[in-house]
C-alpha positions as CSV (number, residue, x, y, z in Angstrom):
1,M,-25.9,-1.8,-84.1
2,S,-28.0,-3.2,-81.0
3,H,-28.6,-6.6,-79.8
4,F,-31.8,-6.7,-78.3
5,I,-34.4,-9.3,-76.9
6,L,-38.4,-9.8,-77.4
7,L,-40.3,-10.0,-73.9
8,T,-43.8,-11.0,-74.2
9,T,-46.2,-13.7,-73.1
10,P,-47.5,-16.7,-75.6
11,R,-50.3,-15.5,-78.3
12,S,-49.3,-12.2,-78.0
13,G,-47.9,-11.6,-81.6
14,S,-44.2,-12.6,-81.1
15,T,-43.5,-15.1,-83.8
16,W,-45.2,-12.5,-86.2
17,L,-43.4,-9.8,-85.6
18,G,-40.0,-11.4,-85.0
19,S,-40.8,-12.5,-88.6
20,L,-41.2,-9.0,-89.7
21,L,-38.1,-7.6,-87.7
22,D,-36.2,-10.9,-89.4
23,D,-37.0,-9.4,-92.6
24,H,-34.8,-6.8,-92.4
25,P,-31.6,-7.3,-94.1
26,N,-29.4,-6.2,-91.0
27,A,-31.5,-8.4,-88.3
28,D,-31.5,-12.0,-87.3
29,V,-34.1,-12.7,-84.7
30,Y,-34.2,-16.2,-83.3
31,G,-37.1,-17.8,-81.8
32,E,-37.5,-19.2,-78.4
33,L,-33.7,-20.4,-77.3
34,F,-34.9,-20.8,-73.7
35,L,-37.4,-23.2,-74.4
36,N,-36.8,-27.1,-72.9
37,H,-37.9,-28.4,-76.5
38,D,-37.5,-28.0,-80.0
39,V,-40.7,-26.5,-82.2
40,P,-43.4,-28.9,-83.8
41,E,-41.9,-30.2,-86.9
42,K,-44.6,-28.4,-89.2
43,Y,-43.0,-25.2,-87.6
44,A,-39.5,-26.1,-88.3
45,A,-39.4,-23.7,-91.0
46,L,-40.1,-20.9,-89.1
47,R,-37.0,-21.2,-86.8
48,Q,-34.7,-23.0,-89.7
49,N,-31.9,-20.6,-88.5
50,D,-32.2,-20.8,-84.6
51,P,-28.2,-21.3,-83.3
52,E,-28.0,-24.6,-80.6
53,K,-30.8,-23.4,-78.4
54,F,-29.9,-23.2,-74.2
55,F,-30.7,-26.7,-73.1
56,R,-28.4,-28.5,-75.2
57,F,-25.7,-26.3,-74.8
58,R,-26.2,-26.4,-70.9
59,E,-25.9,-30.5,-70.9
60,T,-22.4,-30.1,-73.0
61,A,-21.1,-26.8,-71.3
62,K,-20.6,-28.6,-67.9
63,L,-21.1,-24.5,-66.5
64,K,-23.0,-24.1,-63.4
65,R,-25.5,-20.7,-63.3
66,P,-25.3,-18.3,-63.7
67,K,-22.1,-18.8,-66.0
68,V,-23.5,-21.0,-68.1
69,T,-26.3,-18.6,-69.1
70,R,-23.9,-15.7,-70.1
71,A,-21.7,-18.1,-71.7
72,Y,-24.5,-19.1,-73.9
73,L,-25.8,-15.7,-74.4
74,D,-22.5,-14.5,-75.5
75,K,-22.5,-17.2,-78.0
76,V,-26.0,-16.1,-79.3
77,F,-25.4,-12.6,-79.7
78,G,-22.3,-13.7,-81.4
79,H,-24.2,-15.8,-83.8
80,S,-24.3,-13.2,-86.3
81,K,-22.6,-9.7,-87.6
82,N,-26.3,-8.2,-87.7
83,T,-28.1,-6.8,-85.3
84,V,-29.1,-10.5,-83.2
85,G,-32.4,-11.0,-80.6
86,F,-34.4,-13.8,-79.5
87,K,-38.0,-14.4,-78.2
88,L,-37.9,-14.8,-74.4
89,M,-41.1,-15.7,-72.7
90,A,-42.2,-14.8,-69.2
91,V,-41.6,-18.4,-67.8
92,P,-38.1,-18.7,-68.7
93,L,-37.3,-15.2,-67.6
94,I,-38.5,-16.0,-64.1
95,K,-36.9,-19.6,-64.0
96,H,-33.3,-17.2,-65.4
97,P,-33.6,-13.6,-64.0
98,E,-29.7,-13.4,-64.3
99,I,-30.8,-12.8,-68.0
100,L,-31.5,-9.2,-67.1
101,L,-28.3,-8.7,-65.6
102,Y,-26.9,-9.8,-68.7
103,C,-29.2,-7.3,-70.6
104,K,-27.6,-4.3,-68.2
105,R,-24.4,-5.1,-68.4
106,H,-24.3,-5.4,-72.3
107,K,-26.7,-3.0,-73.4
108,I,-28.9,-5.4,-74.9
109,H,-32.4,-3.9,-76.1
110,V,-35.6,-5.4,-74.8
111,I,-38.7,-5.0,-76.7
112,H,-41.8,-5.7,-74.4
113,L,-44.4,-6.9,-76.3
114,T,-48.1,-7.0,-74.6
115,R,-51.3,-8.1,-75.2
116,N,-54.9,-8.0,-73.4
117,T,-54.7,-11.1,-71.0
118,Q,-58.4,-12.2,-72.2
119,D,-57.3,-12.1,-76.0
120,R,-54.1,-14.1,-75.2
121,V,-56.3,-16.6,-73.4
122,I,-58.8,-16.9,-75.7
123,S,-56.3,-17.3,-78.9
124,Y,-54.0,-19.7,-77.2
125,A,-57.4,-21.9,-76.4
126,I,-58.6,-21.7,-79.8
127,A,-55.1,-22.4,-80.9
128,E,-54.5,-25.5,-79.2
129,A,-58.5,-27.0,-79.5
130,R,-57.7,-26.4,-83.6
131,N,-53.9,-27.7,-83.6
132,N,-52.9,-24.4,-85.1
133,F,-50.6,-21.8,-83.3
134,H,-49.0,-20.0,-86.8
135,N,-51.0,-19.0,-89.5
136,I,-49.3,-18.5,-93.4
137,K,-50.9,-17.2,-96.0
138,Q,-51.5,-20.1,-98.1
139,Q,-53.7,-20.8,-95.2
140,S,-57.0,-20.0,-95.4
141,D,-59.0,-18.8,-92.3
142,L,-60.5,-21.7,-90.0
143,T,-64.4,-21.4,-90.0
144,E,-65.9,-24.3,-88.3
145,Q,-66.9,-23.9,-84.9
146,I,-65.6,-25.4,-81.5
147,I,-66.3,-25.8,-78.3
148,L,-63.7,-24.9,-75.2
149,N,-63.4,-26.3,-72.0
150,P,-64.8,-23.6,-69.6
151,K,-62.2,-25.4,-66.5
152,T,-59.0,-25.4,-69.0
153,V,-59.9,-22.0,-69.9
154,Q,-60.5,-20.7,-66.4
155,K,-57.0,-22.5,-65.1
156,L,-55.2,-20.8,-68.4
157,Y,-56.7,-17.4,-67.5
158,T,-55.4,-17.9,-64.0
159,R,-52.4,-18.8,-64.3
160,Q,-51.7,-15.9,-67.4
161,K,-52.7,-13.4,-64.9
162,L,-50.1,-14.7,-62.4
163,L,-47.2,-14.5,-65.1
164,D,-48.6,-11.0,-65.9
165,T,-48.3,-9.8,-62.4
166,V,-45.0,-11.3,-61.9
167,L,-43.7,-10.4,-65.3
168,K,-44.8,-6.7,-64.6
169,S,-43.1,-6.6,-61.4
170,L,-39.4,-7.9,-63.2
171,I,-40.0,-5.1,-65.4
172,K,-39.5,-2.5,-62.9
173,F,-35.8,-3.9,-62.3
174,I,-34.8,-3.6,-66.0
175,R,-32.1,-1.1,-66.3
176,S,-31.9,-1.5,-70.0
177,P,-33.0,0.6,-72.9
178,K,-36.7,-1.0,-73.4
179,L,-39.8,-0.3,-75.9
180,S,-42.8,-1.6,-74.9
181,I,-45.1,-2.3,-78.0
182,D,-49.1,-3.0,-77.8
183,Y,-50.4,-5.7,-80.0
184,D,-53.5,-4.3,-81.4
185,D,-51.0,-1.7,-82.5
186,L,-48.8,-4.0,-84.5
187,V,-51.8,-4.8,-86.0
188,Q,-53.9,-1.7,-86.6
189,N,-50.7,0.1,-87.3
190,T,-48.0,-2.1,-88.7
191,D,-45.5,0.0,-90.8
192,D,-45.7,2.7,-88.0
193,T,-44.7,0.4,-85.4
194,M,-42.2,-1.0,-86.9
195,A,-40.5,2.0,-87.8
196,K,-40.3,2.8,-84.1
197,V,-38.8,-0.3,-83.7
198,H,-36.1,0.1,-86.4
199,H,-35.4,3.4,-84.5
200,F,-35.0,2.0,-80.8
201,L,-32.4,-0.7,-82.7
202,D,-30.6,1.7,-84.8
203,L,-31.5,-0.2,-88.0
204,A,-32.3,1.7,-91.3
205,P,-35.8,2.8,-92.2
206,H,-37.4,-0.4,-94.1
207,K,-40.6,-2.4,-95.0
208,P,-41.2,-5.1,-93.7
209,T,-43.3,-8.3,-95.1
210,S,-44.0,-11.8,-93.4
211,D,-45.7,-15.0,-94.5
212,L,-47.3,-15.1,-91.3
213,Q,-50.7,-13.8,-90.5
214,K,-53.4,-13.6,-88.2
215,S,-55.0,-17.1,-87.4
216,S,-58.4,-15.8,-87.5
217,T,-60.2,-12.3,-88.3
218,T,-63.3,-14.0,-87.3
219,A,-65.2,-13.0,-84.2
220,Y,-64.6,-15.4,-80.6
221,A,-68.5,-15.5,-80.8
222,D,-68.8,-17.2,-84.3
223,Q,-65.9,-19.3,-83.6
224,V,-66.5,-20.7,-80.1
225,E,-69.7,-22.9,-79.9
226,N,-70.2,-22.0,-76.5
227,W,-69.0,-18.4,-76.2
228,T,-71.8,-17.6,-73.5
229,D,-70.3,-19.7,-71.2
230,I,-66.7,-18.8,-71.7
231,E,-67.4,-15.3,-71.4
232,K,-68.8,-15.7,-68.1
233,I,-65.1,-16.2,-66.9
234,F,-63.9,-13.0,-67.6
235,K,-66.7,-11.2,-66.2
236,R,-66.1,-12.9,-62.8
């Protein structure tokens, strides 16, 4: 049994990967426990099994860093008898680098999920414009075109490139068992990729299922009315 952290950035498919892994009978996968807010009500069902979040624990534990972080992680990984993991985004890791020291000391495995920066930015901008960040099987693909603000997309792109640079530097210092997975591989070869994840975590083979699916399978140019203007941002 190997506990783990799913290290990633927004719109990289981490919720989907987490749900696929959580489908394993011997794994419990939690959400973004280090976020300073709860998920919106319409997505609460996705995170109904999450333990207490870090920001609440911090308020009641009355401990200073890094003790409060260590105490919280002890609680999270002791929350279940199964293999336990949770999502960790770049920003919370930057704020709490002691998490990496904890991973090294306790041999917590790290699954690093990556995705092309441009695709992440466009996916986030579209999801925010549609107010639809997660798509379940019962929902239909959204076909109505939208208009994105180029300045907003540019700011988002600049921020994500900076996060990529910082996260890349932090990952160099990870001394825990690490598995890197690319979003495109997960989409195109889901079963093979999940088999690698299960093997990495010492979990028995299992064919995973999920109620989540891609938010859209439509090309960006068909979704975004001013795609020509948006595309120029990534060619500069």
